Tab-separated table of C-alpha atoms in Angstrom:
chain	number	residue	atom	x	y	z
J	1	UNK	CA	6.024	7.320	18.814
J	2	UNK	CA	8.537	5.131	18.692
J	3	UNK	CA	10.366	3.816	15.577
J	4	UNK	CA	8.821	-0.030	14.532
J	5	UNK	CA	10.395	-2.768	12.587
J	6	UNK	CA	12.299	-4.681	15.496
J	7	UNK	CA	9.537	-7.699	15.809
J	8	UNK	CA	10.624	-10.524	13.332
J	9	UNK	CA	7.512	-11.201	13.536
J	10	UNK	CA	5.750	-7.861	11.832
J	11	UNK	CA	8.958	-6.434	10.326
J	12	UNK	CA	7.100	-3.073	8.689
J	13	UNK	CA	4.651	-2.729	11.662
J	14	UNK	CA	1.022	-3.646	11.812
J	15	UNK	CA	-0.427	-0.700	10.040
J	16	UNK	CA	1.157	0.485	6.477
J	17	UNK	CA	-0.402	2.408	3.368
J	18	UNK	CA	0.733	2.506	0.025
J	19	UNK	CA	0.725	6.479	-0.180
J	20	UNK	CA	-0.411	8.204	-2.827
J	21	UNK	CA	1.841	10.643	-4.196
J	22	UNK	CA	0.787	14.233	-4.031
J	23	UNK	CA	1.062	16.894	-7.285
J	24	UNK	CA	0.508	20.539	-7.795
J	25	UNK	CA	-2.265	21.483	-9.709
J	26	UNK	CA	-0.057	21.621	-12.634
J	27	UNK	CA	0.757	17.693	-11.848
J	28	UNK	CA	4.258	18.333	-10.778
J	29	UNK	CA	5.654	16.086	-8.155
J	30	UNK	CA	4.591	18.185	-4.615
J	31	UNK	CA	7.832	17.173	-2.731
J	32	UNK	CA	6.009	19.249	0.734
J	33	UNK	CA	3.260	17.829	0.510
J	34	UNK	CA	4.227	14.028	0.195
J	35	UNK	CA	6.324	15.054	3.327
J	36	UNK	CA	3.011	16.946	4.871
J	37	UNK	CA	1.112	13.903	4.250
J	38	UNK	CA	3.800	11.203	5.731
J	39	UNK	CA	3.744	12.945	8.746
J	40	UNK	CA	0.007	13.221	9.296
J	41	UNK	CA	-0.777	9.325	8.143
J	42	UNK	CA	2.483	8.514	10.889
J	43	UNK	CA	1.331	11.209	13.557
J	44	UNK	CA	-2.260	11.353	13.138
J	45	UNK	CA	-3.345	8.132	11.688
J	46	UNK	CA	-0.570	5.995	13.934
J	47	UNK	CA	0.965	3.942	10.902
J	48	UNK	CA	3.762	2.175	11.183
J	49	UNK	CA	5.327	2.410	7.891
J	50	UNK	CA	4.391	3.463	4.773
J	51	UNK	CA	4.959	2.182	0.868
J	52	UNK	CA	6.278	4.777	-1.007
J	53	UNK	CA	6.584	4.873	-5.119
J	54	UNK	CA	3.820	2.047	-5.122
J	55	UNK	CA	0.752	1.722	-7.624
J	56	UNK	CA	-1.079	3.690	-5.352
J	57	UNK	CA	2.265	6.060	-5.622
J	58	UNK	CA	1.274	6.151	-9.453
J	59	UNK	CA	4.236	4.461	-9.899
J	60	UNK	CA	3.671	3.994	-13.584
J	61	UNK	CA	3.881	7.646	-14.621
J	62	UNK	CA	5.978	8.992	-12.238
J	63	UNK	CA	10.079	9.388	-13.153
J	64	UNK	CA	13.100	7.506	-11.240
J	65	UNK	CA	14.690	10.773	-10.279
J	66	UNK	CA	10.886	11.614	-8.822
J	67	UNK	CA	10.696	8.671	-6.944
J	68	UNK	CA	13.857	9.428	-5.149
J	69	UNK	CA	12.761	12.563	-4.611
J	70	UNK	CA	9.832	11.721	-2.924
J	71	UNK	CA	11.191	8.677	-1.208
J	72	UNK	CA	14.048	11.027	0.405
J	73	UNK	CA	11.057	13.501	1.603
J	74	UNK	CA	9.144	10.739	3.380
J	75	UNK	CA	12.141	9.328	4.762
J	76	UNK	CA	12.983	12.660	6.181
J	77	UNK	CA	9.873	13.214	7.330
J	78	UNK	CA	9.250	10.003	9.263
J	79	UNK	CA	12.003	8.215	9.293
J	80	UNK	CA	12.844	8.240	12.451
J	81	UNK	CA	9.621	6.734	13.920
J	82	UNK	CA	8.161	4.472	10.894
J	83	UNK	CA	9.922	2.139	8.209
J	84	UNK	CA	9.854	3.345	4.813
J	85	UNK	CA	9.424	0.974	1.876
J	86	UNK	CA	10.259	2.054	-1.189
J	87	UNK	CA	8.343	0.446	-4.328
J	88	UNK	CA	11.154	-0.715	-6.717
J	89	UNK	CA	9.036	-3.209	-8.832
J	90	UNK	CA	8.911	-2.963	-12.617
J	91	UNK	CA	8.739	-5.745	-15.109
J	92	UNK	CA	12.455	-5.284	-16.302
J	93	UNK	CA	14.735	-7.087	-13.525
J	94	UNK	CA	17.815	-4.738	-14.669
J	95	UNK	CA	15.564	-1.600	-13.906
J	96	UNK	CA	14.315	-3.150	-10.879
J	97	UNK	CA	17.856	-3.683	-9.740
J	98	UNK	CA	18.771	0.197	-10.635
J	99	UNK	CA	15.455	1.303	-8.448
J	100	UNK	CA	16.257	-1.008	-5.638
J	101	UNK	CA	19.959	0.335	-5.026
J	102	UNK	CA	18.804	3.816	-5.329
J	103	UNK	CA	16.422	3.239	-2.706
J	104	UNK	CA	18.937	1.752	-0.612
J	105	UNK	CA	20.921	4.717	-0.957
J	106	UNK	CA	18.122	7.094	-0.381
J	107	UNK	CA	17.817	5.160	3.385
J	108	UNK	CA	14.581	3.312	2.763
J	109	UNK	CA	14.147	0.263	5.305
J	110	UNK	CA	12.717	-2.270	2.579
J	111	UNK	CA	11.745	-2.957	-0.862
J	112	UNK	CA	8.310	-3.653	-2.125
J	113	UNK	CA	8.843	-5.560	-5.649
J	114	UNK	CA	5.925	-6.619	-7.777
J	115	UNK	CA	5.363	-9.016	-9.928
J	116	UNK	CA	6.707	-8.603	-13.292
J	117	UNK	CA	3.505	-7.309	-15.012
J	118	UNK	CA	2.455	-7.247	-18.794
J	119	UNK	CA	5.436	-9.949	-20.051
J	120	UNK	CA	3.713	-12.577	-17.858
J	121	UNK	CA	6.843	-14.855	-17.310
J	122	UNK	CA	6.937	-18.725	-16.650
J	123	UNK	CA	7.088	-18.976	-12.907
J	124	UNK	CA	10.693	-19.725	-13.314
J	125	UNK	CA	10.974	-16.306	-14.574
J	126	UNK	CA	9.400	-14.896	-11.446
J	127	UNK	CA	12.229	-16.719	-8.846
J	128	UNK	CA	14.604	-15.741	-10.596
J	129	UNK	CA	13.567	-12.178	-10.754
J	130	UNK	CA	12.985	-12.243	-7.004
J	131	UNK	CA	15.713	-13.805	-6.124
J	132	UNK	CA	17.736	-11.210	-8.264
J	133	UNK	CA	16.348	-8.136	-6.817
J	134	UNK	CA	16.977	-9.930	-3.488
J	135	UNK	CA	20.842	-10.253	-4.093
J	136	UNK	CA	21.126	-6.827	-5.705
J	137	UNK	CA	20.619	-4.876	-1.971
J	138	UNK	CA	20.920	-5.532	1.516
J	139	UNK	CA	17.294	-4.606	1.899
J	140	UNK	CA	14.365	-6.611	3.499
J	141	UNK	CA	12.061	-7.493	0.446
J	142	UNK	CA	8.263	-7.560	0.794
J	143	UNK	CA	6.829	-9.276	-2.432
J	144	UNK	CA	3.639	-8.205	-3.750
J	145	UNK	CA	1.443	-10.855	-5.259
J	146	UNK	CA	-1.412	-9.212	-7.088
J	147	UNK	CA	-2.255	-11.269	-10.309
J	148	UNK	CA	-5.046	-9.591	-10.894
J	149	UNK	CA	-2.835	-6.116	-12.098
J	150	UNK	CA	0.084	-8.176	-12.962
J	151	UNK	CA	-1.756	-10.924	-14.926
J	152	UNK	CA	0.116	-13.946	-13.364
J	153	UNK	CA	0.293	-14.976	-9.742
J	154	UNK	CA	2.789	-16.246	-7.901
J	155	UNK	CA	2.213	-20.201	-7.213
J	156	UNK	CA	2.489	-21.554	-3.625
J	157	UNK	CA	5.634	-23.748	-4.659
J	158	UNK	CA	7.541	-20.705	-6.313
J	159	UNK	CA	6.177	-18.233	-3.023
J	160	UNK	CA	7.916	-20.709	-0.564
J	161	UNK	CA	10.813	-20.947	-3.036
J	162	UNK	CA	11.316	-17.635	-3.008
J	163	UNK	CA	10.976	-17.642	0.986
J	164	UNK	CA	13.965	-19.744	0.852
J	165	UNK	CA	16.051	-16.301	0.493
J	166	UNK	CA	17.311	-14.788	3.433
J	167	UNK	CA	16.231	-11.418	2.829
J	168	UNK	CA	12.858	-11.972	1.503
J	169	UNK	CA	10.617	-11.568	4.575
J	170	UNK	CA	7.314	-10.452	3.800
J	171	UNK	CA	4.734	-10.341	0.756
J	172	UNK	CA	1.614	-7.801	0.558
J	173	UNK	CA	-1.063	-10.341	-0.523
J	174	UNK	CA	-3.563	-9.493	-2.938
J	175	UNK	CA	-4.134	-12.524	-4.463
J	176	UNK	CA	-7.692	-13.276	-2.936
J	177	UNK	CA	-6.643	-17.093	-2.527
J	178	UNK	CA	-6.894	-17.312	1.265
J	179	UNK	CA	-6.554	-20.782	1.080
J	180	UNK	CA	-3.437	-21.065	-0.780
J	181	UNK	CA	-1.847	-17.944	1.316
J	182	UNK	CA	-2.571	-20.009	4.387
J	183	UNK	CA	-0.743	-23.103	3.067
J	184	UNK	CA	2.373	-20.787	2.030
J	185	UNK	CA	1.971	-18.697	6.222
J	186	UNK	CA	1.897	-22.867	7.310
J	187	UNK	CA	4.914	-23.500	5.284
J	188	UNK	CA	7.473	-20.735	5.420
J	189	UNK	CA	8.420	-17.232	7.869
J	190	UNK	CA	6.879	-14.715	5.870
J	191	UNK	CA	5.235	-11.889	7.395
J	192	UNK	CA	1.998	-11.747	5.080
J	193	UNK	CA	0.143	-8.458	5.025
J	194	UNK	CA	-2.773	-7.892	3.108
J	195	UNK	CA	-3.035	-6.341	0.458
J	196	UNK	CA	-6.657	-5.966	-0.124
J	197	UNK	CA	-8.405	-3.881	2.687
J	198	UNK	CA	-11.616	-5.863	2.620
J	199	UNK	CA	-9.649	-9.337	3.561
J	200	UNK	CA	-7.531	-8.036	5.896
J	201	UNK	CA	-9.691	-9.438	9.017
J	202	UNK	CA	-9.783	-13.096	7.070
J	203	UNK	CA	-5.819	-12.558	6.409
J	204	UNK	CA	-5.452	-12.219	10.355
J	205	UNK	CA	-7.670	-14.780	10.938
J	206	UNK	CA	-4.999	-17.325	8.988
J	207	UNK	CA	-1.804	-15.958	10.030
J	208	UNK	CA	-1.627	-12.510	8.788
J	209	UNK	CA	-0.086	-9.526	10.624
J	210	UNK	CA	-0.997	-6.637	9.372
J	211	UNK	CA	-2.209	-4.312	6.584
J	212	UNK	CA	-0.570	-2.740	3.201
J	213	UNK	CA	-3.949	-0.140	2.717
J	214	UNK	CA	-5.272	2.422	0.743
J	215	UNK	CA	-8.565	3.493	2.471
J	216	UNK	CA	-6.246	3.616	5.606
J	217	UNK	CA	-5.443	7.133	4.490
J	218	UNK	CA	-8.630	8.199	5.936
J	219	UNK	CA	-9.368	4.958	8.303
J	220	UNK	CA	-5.979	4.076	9.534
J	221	UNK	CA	-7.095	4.513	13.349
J	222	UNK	CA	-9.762	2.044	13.146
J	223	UNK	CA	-8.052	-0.360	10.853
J	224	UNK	CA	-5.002	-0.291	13.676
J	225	UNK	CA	-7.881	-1.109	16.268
J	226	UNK	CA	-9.422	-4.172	14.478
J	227	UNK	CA	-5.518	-5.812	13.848
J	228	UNK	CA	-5.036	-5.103	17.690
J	229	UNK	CA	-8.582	-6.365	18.822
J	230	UNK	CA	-8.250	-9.589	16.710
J	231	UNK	CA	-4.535	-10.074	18.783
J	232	UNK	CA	-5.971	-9.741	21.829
J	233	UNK	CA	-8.379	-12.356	21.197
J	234	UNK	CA	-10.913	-9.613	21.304
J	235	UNK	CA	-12.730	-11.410	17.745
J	236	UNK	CA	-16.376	-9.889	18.095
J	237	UNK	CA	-14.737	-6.144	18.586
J	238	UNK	CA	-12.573	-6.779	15.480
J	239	UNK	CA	-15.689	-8.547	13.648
J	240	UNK	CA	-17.720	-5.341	13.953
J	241	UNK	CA	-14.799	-3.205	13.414
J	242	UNK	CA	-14.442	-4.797	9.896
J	243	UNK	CA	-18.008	-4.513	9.436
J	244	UNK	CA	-18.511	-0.633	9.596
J	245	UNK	CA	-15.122	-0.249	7.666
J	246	UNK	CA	-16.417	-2.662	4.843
J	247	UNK	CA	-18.093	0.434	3.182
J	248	UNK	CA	-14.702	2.213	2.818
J	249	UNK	CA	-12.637	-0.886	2.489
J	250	UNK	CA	-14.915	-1.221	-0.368
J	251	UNK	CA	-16.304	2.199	-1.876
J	252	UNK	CA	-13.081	3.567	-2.444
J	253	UNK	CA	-11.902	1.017	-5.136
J	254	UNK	CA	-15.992	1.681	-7.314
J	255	UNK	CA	-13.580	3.479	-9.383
J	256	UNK	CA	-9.670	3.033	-9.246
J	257	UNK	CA	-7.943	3.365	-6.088
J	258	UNK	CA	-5.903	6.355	-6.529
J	259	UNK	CA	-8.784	8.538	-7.959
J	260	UNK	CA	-11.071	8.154	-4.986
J	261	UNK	CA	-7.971	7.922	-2.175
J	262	UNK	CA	-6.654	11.405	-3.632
J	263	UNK	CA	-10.330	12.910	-3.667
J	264	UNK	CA	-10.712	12.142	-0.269
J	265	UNK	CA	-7.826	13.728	1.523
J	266	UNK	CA	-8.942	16.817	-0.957
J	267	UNK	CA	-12.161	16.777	0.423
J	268	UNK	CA	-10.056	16.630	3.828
J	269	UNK	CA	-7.652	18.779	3.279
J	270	UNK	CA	-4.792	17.182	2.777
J	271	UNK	CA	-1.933	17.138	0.027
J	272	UNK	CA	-3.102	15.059	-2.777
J	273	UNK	CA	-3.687	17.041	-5.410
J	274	UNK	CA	-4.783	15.972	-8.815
J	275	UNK	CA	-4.162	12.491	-10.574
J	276	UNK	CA	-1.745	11.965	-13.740
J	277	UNK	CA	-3.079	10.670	-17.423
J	278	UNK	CA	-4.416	8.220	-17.933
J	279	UNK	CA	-6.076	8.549	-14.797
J	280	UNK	CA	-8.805	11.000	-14.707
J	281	UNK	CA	-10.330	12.801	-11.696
J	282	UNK	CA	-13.313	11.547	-9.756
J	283	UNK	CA	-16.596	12.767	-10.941
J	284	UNK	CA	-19.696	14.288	-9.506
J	285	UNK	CA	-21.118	10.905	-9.068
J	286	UNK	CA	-18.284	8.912	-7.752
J	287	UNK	CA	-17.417	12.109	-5.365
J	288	UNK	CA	-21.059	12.024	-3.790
J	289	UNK	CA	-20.872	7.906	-3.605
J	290	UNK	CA	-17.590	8.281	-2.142
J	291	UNK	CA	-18.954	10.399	0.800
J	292	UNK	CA	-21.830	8.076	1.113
J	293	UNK	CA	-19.818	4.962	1.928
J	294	UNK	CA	-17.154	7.052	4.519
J	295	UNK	CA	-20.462	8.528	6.499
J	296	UNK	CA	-21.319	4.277	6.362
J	297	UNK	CA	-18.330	3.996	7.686
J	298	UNK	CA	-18.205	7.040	10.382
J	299	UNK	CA	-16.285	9.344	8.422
J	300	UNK	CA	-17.856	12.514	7.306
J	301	UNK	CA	-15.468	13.818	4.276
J	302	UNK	CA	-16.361	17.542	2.592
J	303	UNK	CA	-18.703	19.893	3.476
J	304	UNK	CA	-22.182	21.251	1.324
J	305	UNK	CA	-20.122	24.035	-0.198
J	306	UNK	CA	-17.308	21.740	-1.362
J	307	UNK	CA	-19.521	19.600	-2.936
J	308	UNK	CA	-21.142	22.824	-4.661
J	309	UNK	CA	-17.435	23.866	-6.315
J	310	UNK	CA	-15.503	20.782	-6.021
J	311	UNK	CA	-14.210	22.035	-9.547
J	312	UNK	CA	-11.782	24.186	-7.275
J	313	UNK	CA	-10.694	20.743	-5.876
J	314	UNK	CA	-9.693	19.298	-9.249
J	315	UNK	CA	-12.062	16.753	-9.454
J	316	UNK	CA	-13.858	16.828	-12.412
J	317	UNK	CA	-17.845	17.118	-13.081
């Protein structure tokens, strides 16, 4: 596989996740294992890139020196045939600054900076915050626009404003407003991915190019063959495509994101391990829906006997 990121036009790739960040049992950051895990999303799953030290990353309970550490592994791991964004976003712009140099440093490809969250600036506050982190690296910035976490969204006139920077080239969309993103793809060069799995066909279908995902950990291949069906025209192969994923693009946010996306690469396998306070461990019930909507989806995840002691796969009853 070859190394993406050289089409202006898709400048991560077509098919990203925001990886979750595997811990040891004990919760300690699993520095293996988040390499382990970048290689088989990149080598089994055929990403392009991956988001690193995002929500989905816990972000918010992880330390700075962890999320270099773990950056660093996934860059070493994949590196040489994926991009690697590095989350940086917080809702201090001087810490955002600190995270965004580090990752430079470390030898990530871009930044992924959220909206400040919680403080709910004036939309002034958010350009300027953008265009801050923007002019602290020499970094390609993909801005995330997710009001519903942050609790403000970034308006059209302050998105295209913020295009107006010559390193700010992309924005994960999870906004839900496909209207307004269209009027910001008609008005600007952003790349947009989305940002929620379940609108990802409607994002294409406007001017999108691809996919920031979580159920990709598990789906990636058939996410990667709707985006390329809907480019080659091919619209009822990427219709039904999004159809049978819908179960998974949905099921595995009926609790939050993390909890369900680390389940199911237990239940797989894979490094995940356990979730950090306050998050709390899928339980018997979510675990059994969970399996139900990737079987919907043409996935079987776990076996009889896991399901008997999934204790041993720290998920709680």
């Amino acid at each position: 596989m070859t190394r993406t990121g050289s089409d202006p036009g898709r400048p991560f790739g077509r098919l990203l996740s925001a990886m979750v960040t595997p811990f040891r049992a004990d919760g300690s950051l699993d520095v293996d294992g988040a390499a382990r895990l970048a290689a088989h999303l990149v080598d089994d799953q055929e990403h392009d890139g991956l988001v690193v030290n995002g929500t989905t990353g816990e972000s918010a309970t992880t330390s700075d020196a962890e999320k270099d550490q773990v950056l660093r592994a996934v860059i070493e791991a994949v590196g040489d045939r994926a991009t690697v964004i590095a989350g940086v976003g917080t809702n201090d712009t001087h810490h955002t600054i600190e995270l965004a140099r580090a990752a430079e440093k470390a030898g990530a490809d871009g930044l992924l900076v959220v909206t400040p969250y919680y403080n709910k600036p004036p939309q002034a506050g958010i350009l300027q915050h953008f265009r801050s982190i923007a002019d602290a690296s020499a970094l390609p910035v993909m801005v995330y626009d997710i009001p519903g976490r942050t609790g403000v969204a970034i308006e059209t006139e302050t998105m295209c404003r913020i295009a107006e920077h010559e390193r700010v080239v992309a924005v994960k969309d999870a906004k839900g407003d496909l209207g307004e993103s269209a009027w910001v793809i008609k008005r600007t060069d952003l790349a947009y991915y989305s940002g929620e799995d379940k609108l990802t066909l409607p994002l294409l279908s406007v001017g999108a190019v691809g996919v920031v995902g979580v159920p990709t950990h598990v789906f990636g291949l058939e996410t990667k063959r709707m985006i390329l069906a809907h480019e080659k025209g091919d619209v009822a192969r990427a219709r039904a495509l999004h159809l049978q994923l819908l179960p998974a693009f949905c099921g595995f946010f009926r609790t939050q994101g993390v909890i369900l996306t680390k389940a199911a690469l237990t239940l797989l396998g894979l490094p995940a391990g356990p979730v950090r306070p306050p998050l709390v461990p899928a339980n018997a019930a979510e675990l059994g829906r969970l399996r139900e909507d990737c079987a919907e989806a043409g996935r079987t995840i776990g076996t009889a006997d896991q399901m008997a002691h999934h204790n041993d796969l720290g998920v709680a009853l």
